[in-house]
CSV table of C-alpha atoms and ligand atoms in Angstrom, one decimal:
chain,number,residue,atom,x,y,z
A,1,UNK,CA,0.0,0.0,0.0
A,2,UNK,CA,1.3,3.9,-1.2
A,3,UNK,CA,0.7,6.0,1.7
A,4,UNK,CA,1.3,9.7,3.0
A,5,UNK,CA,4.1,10.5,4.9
A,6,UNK,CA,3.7,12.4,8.0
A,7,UNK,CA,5.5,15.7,8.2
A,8,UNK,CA,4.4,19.1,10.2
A,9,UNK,CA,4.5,20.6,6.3
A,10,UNK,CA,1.5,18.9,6.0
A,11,UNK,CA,-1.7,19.2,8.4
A,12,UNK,CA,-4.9,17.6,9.1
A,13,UNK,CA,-7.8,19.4,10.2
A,14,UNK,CA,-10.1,19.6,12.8
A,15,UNK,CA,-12.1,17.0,11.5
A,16,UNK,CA,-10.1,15.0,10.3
A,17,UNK,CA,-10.2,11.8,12.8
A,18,UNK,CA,-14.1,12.1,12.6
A,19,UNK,CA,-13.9,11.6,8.5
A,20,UNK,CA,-11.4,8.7,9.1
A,21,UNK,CA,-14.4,7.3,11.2
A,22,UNK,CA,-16.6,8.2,9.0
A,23,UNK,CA,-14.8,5.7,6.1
A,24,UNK,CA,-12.8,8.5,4.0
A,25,UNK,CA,-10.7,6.6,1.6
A,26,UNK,CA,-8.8,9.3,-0.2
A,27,UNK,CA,-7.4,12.8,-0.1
A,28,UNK,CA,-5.7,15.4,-2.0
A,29,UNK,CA,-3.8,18.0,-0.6
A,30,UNK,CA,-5.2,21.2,-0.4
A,31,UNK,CA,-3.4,24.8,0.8
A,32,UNK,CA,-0.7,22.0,2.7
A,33,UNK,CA,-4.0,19.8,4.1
A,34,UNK,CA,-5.4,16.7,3.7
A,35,UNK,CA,-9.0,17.3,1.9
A,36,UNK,CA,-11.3,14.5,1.4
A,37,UNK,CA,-12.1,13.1,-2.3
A,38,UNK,CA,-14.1,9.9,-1.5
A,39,UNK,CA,-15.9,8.1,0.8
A,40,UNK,CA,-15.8,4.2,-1.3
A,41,UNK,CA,-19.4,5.3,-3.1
A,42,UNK,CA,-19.1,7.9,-5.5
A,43,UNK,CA,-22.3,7.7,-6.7
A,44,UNK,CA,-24.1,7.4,-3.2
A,45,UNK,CA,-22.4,10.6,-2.5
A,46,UNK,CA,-23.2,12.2,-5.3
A,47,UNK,CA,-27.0,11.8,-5.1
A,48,UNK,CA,-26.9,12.6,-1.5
A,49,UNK,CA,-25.6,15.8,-2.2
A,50,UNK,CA,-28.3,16.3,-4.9
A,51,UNK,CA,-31.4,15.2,-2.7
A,52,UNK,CA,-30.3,15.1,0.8
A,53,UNK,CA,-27.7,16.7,2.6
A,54,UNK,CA,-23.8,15.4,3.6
A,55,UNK,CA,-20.8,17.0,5.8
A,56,UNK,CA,-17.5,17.9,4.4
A,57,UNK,CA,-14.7,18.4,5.7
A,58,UNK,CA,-13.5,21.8,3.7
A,59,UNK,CA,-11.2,23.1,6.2
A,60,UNK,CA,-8.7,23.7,3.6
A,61,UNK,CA,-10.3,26.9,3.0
A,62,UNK,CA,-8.0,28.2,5.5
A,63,UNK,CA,-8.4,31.8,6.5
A,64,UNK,CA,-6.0,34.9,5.9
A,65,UNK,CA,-7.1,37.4,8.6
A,66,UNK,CA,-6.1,41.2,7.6
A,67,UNK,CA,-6.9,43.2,11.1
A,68,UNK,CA,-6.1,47.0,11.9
A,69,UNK,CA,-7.0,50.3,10.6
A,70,UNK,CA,-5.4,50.3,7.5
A,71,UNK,CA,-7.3,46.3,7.0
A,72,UNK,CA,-10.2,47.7,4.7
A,73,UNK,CA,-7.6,49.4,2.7
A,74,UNK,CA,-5.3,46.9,2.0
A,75,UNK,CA,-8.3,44.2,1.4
A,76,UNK,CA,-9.4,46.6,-1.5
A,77,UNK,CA,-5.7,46.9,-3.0
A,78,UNK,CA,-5.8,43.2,-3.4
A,79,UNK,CA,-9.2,43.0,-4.3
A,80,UNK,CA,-10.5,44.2,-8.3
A,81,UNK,CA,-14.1,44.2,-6.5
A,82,UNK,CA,-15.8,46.8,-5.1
A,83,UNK,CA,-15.9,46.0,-1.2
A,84,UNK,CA,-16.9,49.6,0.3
A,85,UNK,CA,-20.5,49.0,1.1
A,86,UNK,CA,-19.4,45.3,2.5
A,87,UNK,CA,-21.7,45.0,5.6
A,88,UNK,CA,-19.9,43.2,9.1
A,89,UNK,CA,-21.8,39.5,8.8
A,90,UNK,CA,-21.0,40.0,4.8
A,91,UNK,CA,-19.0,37.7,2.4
A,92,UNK,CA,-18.2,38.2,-1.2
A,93,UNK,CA,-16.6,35.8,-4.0
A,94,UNK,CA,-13.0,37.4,-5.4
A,95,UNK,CA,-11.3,36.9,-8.0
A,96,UNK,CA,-8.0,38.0,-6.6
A,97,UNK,CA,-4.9,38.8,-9.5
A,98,UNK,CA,-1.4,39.8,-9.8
A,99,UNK,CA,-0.1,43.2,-11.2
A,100,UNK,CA,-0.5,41.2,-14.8
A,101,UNK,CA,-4.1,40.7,-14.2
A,102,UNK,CA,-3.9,36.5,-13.9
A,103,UNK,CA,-5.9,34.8,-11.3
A,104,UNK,CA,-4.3,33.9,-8.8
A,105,UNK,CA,-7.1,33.0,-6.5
A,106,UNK,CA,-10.3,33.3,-6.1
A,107,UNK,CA,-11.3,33.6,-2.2
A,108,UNK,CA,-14.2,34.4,-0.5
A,109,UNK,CA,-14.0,37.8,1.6
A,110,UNK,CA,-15.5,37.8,5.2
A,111,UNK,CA,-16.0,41.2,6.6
A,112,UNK,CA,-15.7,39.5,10.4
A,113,UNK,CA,-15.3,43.4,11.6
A,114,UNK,CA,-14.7,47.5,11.0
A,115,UNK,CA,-11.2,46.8,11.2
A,116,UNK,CA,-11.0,42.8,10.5
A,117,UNK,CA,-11.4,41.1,7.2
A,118,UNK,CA,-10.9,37.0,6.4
A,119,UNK,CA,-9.9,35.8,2.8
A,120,UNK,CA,-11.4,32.6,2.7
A,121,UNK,CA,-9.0,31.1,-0.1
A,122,UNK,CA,-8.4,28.3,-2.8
A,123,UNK,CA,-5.1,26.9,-3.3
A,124,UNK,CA,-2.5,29.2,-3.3
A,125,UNK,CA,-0.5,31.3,-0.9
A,126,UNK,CA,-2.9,34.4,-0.2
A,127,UNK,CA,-0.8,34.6,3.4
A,128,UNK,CA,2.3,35.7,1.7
A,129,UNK,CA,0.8,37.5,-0.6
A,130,UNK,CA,-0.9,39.9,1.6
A,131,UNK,CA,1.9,40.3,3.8
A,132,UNK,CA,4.3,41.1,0.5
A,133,UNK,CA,1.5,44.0,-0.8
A,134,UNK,CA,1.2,45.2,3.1
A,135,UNK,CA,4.7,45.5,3.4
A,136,UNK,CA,5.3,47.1,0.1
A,137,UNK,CA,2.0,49.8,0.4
A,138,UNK,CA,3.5,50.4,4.4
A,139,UNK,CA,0.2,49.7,5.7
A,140,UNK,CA,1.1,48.0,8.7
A,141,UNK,CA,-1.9,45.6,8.9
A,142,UNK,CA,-1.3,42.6,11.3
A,143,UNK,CA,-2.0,39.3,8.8
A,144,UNK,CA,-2.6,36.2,10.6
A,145,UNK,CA,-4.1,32.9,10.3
A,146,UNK,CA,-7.1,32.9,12.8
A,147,UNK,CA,-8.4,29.5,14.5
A,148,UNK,CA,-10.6,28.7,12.1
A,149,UNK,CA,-12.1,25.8,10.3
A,150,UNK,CA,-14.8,25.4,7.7
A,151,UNK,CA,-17.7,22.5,7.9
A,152,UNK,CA,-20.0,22.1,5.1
A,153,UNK,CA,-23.7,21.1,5.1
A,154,UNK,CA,-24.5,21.1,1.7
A,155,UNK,CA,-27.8,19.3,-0.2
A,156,UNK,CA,-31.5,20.8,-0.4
A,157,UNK,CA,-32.1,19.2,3.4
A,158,UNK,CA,-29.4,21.1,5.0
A,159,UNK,CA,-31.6,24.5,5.5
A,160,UNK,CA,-33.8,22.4,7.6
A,161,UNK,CA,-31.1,20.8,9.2
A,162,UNK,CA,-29.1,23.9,10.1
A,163,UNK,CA,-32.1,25.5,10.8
A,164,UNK,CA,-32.8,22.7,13.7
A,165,UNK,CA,-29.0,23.0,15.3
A,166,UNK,CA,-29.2,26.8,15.0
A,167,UNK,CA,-32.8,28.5,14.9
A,168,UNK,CA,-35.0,29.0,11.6
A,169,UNK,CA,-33.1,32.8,11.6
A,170,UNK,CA,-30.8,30.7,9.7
A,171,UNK,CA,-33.5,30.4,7.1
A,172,UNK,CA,-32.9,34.3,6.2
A,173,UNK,CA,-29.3,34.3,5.9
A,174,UNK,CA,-28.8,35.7,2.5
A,175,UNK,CA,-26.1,34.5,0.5
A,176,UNK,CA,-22.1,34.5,1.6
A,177,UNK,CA,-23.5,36.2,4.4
A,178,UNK,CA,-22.6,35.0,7.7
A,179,UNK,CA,-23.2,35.1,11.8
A,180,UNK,CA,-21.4,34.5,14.9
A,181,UNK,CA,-22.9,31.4,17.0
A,182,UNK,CA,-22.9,29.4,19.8
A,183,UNK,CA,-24.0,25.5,19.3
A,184,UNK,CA,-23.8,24.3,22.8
A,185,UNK,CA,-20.5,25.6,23.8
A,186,UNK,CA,-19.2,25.3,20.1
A,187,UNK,CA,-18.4,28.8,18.7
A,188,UNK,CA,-18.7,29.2,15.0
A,189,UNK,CA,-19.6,31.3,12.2
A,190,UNK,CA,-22.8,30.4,10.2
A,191,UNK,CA,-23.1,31.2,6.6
A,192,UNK,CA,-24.9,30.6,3.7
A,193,UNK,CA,-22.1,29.1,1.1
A,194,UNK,CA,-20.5,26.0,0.4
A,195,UNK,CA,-18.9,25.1,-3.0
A,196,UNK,CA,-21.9,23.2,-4.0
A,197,UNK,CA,-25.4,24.5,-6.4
A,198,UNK,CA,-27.1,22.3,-4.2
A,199,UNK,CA,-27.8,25.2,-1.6
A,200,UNK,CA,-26.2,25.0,1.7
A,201,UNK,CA,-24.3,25.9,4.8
A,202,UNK,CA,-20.9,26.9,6.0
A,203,UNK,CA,-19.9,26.5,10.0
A,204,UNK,CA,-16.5,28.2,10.9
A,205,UNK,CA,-15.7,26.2,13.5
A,206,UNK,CA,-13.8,28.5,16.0
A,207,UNK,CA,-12.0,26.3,18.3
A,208,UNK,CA,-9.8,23.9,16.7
A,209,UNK,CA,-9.9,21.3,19.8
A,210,UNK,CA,-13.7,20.9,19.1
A,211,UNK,CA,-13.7,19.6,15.7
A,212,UNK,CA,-14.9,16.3,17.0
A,213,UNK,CA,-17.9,17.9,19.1
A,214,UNK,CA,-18.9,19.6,16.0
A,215,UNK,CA,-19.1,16.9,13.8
A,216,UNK,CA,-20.9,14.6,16.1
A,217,UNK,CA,-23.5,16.8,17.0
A,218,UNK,CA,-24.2,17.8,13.5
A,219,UNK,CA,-24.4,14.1,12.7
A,220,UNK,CA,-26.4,13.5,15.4
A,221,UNK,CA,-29.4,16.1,14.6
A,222,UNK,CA,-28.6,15.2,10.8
A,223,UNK,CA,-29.7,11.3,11.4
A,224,UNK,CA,-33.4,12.3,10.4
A,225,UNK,CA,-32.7,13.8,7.3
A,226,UNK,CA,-30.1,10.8,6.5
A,227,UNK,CA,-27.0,13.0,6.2
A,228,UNK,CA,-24.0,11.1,5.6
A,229,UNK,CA,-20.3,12.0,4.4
A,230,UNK,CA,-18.7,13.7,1.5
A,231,UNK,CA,-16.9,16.6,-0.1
A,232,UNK,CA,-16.4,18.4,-2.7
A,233,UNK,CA,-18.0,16.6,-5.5
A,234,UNK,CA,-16.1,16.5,-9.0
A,235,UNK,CA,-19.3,15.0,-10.8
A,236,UNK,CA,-21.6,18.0,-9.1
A,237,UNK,CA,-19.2,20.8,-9.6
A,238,UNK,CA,-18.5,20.1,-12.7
A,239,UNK,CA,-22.1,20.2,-14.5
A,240,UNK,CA,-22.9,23.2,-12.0
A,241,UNK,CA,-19.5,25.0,-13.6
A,242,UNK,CA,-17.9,26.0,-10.6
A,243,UNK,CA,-14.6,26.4,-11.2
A,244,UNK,CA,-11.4,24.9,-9.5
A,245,UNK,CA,-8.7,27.7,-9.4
A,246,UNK,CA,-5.3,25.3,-9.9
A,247,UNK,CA,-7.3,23.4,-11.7
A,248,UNK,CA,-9.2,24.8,-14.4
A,249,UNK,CA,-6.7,28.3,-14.5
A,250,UNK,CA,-2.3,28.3,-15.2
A,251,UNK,CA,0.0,31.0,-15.3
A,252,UNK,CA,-1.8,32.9,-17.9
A,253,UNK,CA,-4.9,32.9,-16.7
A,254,UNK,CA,-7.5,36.0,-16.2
A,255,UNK,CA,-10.9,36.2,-14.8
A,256,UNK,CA,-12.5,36.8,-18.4
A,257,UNK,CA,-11.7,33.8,-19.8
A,258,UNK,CA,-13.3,31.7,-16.6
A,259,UNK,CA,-16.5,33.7,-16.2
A,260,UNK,CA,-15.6,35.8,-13.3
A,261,UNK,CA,-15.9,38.8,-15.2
A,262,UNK,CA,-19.1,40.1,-13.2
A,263,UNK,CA,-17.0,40.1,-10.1
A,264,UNK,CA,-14.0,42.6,-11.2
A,265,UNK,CA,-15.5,46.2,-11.3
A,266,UNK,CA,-13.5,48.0,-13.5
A,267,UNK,CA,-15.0,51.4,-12.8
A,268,UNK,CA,-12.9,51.4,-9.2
A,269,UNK,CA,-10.2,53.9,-8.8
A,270,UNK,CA,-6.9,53.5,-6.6
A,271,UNK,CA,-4.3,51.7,-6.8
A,272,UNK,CA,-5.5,48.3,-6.8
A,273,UNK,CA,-3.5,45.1,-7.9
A,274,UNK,CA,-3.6,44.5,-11.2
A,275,UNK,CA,-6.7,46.8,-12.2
A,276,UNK,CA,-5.1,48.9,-14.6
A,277,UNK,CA,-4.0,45.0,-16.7
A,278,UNK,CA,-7.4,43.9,-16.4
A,279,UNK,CA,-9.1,47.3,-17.7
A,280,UNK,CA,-6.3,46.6,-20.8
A,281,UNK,CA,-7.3,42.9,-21.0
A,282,UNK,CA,-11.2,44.4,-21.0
A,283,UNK,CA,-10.6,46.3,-24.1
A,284,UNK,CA,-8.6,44.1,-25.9
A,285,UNK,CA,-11.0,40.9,-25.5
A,286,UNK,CA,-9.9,38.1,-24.1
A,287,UNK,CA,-8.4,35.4,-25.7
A,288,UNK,CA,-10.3,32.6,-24.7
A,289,UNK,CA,-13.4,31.4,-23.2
A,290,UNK,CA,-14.7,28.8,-20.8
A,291,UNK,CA,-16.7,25.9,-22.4
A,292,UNK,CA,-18.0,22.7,-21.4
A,293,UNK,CA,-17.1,19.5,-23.2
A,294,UNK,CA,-19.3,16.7,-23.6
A,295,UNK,CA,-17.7,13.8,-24.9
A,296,UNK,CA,-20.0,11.9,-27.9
A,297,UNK,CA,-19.3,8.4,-27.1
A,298,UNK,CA,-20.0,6.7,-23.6
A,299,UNK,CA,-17.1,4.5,-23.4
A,300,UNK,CA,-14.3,7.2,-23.2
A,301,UNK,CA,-12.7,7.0,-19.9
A,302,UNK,CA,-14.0,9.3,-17.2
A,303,UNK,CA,-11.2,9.1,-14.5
A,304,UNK,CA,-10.2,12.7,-13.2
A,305,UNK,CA,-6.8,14.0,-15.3
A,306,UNK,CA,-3.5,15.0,-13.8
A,307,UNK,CA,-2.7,17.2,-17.4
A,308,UNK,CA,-4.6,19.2,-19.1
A,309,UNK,CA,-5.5,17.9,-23.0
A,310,UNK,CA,-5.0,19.4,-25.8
A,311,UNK,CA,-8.0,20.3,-28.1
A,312,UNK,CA,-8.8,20.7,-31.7
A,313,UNK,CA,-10.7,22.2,-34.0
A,314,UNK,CA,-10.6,21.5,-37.5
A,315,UNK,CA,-6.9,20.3,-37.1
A,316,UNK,CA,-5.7,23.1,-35.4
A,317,UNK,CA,-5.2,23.5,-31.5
A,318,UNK,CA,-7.5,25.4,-29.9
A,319,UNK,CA,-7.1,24.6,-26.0
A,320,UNK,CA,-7.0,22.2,-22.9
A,321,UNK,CA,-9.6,20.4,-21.5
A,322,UNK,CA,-8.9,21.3,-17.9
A,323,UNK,CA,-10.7,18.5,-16.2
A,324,UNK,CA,-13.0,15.5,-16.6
A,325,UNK,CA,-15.8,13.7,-14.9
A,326,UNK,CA,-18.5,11.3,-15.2
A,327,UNK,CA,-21.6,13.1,-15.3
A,328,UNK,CA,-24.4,10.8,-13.2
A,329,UNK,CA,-27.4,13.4,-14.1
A,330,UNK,CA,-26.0,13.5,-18.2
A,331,UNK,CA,-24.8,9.9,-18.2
A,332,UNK,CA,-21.9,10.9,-20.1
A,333,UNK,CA,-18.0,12.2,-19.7
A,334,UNK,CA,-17.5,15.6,-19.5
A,335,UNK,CA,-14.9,18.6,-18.6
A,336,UNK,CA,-14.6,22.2,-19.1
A,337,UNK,CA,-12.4,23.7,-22.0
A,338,UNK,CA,-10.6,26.8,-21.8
A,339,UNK,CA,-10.3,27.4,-25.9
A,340,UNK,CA,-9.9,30.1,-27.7
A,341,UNK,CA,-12.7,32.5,-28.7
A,342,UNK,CA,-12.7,31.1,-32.3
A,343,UNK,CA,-14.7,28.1,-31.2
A,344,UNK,CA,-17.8,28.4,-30.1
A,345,UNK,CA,-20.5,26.5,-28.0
A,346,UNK,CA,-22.2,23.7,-30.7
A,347,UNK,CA,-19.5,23.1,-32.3
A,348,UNK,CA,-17.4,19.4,-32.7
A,349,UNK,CA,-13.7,19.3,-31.4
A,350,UNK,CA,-11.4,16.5,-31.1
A,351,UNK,CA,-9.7,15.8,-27.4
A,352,UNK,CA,-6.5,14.1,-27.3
A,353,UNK,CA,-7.0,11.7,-24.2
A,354,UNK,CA,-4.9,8.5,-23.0
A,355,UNK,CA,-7.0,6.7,-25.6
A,356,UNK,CA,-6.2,8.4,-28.5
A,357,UNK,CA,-8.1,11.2,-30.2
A,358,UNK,CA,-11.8,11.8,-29.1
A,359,UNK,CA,-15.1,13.4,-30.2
A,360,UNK,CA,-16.3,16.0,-28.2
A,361,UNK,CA,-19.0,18.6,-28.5
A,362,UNK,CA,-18.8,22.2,-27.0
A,363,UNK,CA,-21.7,24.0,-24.5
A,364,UNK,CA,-22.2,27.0,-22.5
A,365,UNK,CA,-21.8,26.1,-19.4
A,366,UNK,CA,-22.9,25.8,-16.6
A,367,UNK,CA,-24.0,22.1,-18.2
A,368,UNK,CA,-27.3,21.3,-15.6
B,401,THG,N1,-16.3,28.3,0.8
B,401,THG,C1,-15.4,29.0,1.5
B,401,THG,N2,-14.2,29.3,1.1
B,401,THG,C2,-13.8,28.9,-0.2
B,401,THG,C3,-14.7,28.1,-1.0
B,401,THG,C4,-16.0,27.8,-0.4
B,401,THG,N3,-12.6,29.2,-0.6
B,401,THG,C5,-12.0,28.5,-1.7
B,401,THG,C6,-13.0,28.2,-2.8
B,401,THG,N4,-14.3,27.7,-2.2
B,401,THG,C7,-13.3,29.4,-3.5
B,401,THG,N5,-14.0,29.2,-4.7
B,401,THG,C8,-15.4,29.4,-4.9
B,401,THG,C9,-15.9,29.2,-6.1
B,401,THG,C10,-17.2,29.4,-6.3
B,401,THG,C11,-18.0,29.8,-5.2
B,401,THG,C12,-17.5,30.0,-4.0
B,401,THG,C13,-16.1,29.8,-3.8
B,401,THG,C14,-19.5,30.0,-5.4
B,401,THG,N6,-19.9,30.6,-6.6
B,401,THG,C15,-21.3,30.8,-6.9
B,401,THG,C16,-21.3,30.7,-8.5
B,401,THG,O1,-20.3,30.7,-9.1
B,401,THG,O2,-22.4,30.5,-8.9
B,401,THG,C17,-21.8,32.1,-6.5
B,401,THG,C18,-21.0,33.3,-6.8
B,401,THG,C19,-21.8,34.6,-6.5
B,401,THG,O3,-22.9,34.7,-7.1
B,401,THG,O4,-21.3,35.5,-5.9
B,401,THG,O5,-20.3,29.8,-4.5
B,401,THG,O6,-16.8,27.2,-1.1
B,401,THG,N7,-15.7,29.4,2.7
């Protein structure tokens, strides 16, 4: 048997022994954590998530806390999104970039206070990042990683289910938004999120030591509405479009081409990271465009890809298919493709897999 080996470089989370319990049988690592791919029944999980609720361990989301006066400022310098009428209790999807206007993250922002904000990020190093632009702007914010742990309920049964741990207040919670609570003696955050279109909660667990407590009480209210395990589900994700920054982006790649271009408001003024590219980028078009990929026949493989694979379009390359999945609502393999802007959605590409050259047909995504 291959298995990881311990070192302090890489951490477990909270909840980590409770998912072992639970019957995880794989991870991939995530900001330097373990995050949970599979609990031995893909397709039970999957149409849990779809009609019932489950619990993930997403504490990989780890936090970047930005706290002191100047912690509103420098948040907006890294952000290319308007977040001056943020309310305390509100969250916001970013699509955080470099000076070159590429992605290089694409958080969600947690106004926890006046003078506190929490990047709660994909997988990349956000925490350097922010000290680097602090440093350099002399802004002399204190940036720390807060004890902190997300908990996902996620599935059309977890409003009722929150709403029995918590209170039916729950129930108005508007999206990304977020309050502090108590469960027991349990502090945590509540929001509405989750990486998920199947609706859904977020607990911020707020004392590491109590990640088991959490868990089992959540499981234990959870019994009648059958909740059960999972995570982040590459089938569900996928035909919902929700993109996996590392994933589905590189080096080159700006928020245009991967349909976050709602989220950067270009009218802002300052001296934000990487505005003044992605106002260039704006009037020069992107490049390329997000797609989905449906493959035409059945029998092409639908394991998840380490590489990117090439696309083509009338013999010439046109892009990558960034990732791949078995669709269990489509009944058939599919993936997104970054390609250019010359291709369009209806049209036939080839994909060069591990089996050779395959027949694919392009769609606007999201695909359900
Ligand atoms: N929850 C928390 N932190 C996170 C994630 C999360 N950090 C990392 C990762 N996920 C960030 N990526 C996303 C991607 C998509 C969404 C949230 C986080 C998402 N998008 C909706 C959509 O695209 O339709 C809604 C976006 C909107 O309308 O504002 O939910 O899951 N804590």
């Amino acid at each position: 048997m291959i298995t990881i080996s311990p070192s302090a470089r890489t951490l477990r989370s909270p909840f980590y022994q409770s998912t072992v319990e639970d019957g995880v049988v794989s991870f991939t690592l995530y900001n330097s954590m373990f995050l949970p791919t599979g609990f031995g029944d893909p397709e039970a999980e999957y149409w849990r998530l779809k009609n019932g609720v489950s619990i993930w361990d997403v504490a990989v989301q780890r936090q970047v806390q930005l706290k002191g006066r100047n912690a509103e400022k420098l948040a907006q310098i890294l952000c290319p999104r308007d977040i001056s009428k943020m309310q305390i209790g509100q969250g916001k999807y970013i699509p955080l970039c470099n000076h070159s206007g590429i992605l290089i993250n694409d958080p969600v922002l947690l106004k926890i206070d006046e003078d506190c904000f929490w990047f709660s990020i994909a997988d990349s190093d956000v925490w350097s990042w922010a000290r680097a632009i602090n440093n350099e702007r002399q802004l002399d914010v204190e940036i720390s990683e807060p004890d902190a742990a997300p908990l996902a309920i996620q599935g059309p049964k977890a409003e009722d289910l929150v709403a029995e741990i918590c209170g039916s207040w729950v129930r108005d919670l508007k999206y990304f938004w977020f309050k502090p609570f108590k469960i027991d003696e349990i502090p945590v955050l509540v929001a509405r999120s989750g990486y998920s279109k199947q609706g859904g909660f977020e607990f911020y667990l707020l004392n590491k030591n109590l990640g088991k407590k959490l868990y089992n009480r959540i499981k234990e209210v959870g019994q009648k509405y059958d909740i059960g395990p999972g995570c982040p589900n590459l089938s569900e994700r996928v035909e919902s479009g929700l993109l996996s920054f590392g994933g589905d982006t590189d080096h080159s790649t700006n928020p245009f081409e991967v349909r976050l271009g709602d989220f950067v408001d270009l009218h802002l003024d300052g001296d934000i990271v990487g505005l003044s590219a992605l106002k260039k980028i704006h009037e020069q078009g992107p490049k390329r465009h997000q797609l989905g990929a449906i493959f035409k026949n059945k029998d092409v493989s639908n394991l998840p890809i380490f590489e990117w694979m090439e696309i083509y379009h009338q013999g010439e390359p046109v892009g990558s298919l960034t990732n791949r999945t078995w669709s269990f609502q489509l009944e058939k393999t599919i993936g997104f493709a970054l390609v250019s802007k010359k291709v369009h959605a209806g049209e036939s590409v080839l994909i060069e897999t591990e089996q050779g050259m395959k027949e694919a047909e392009l769609v606007d995504l999201p695909f359900v």
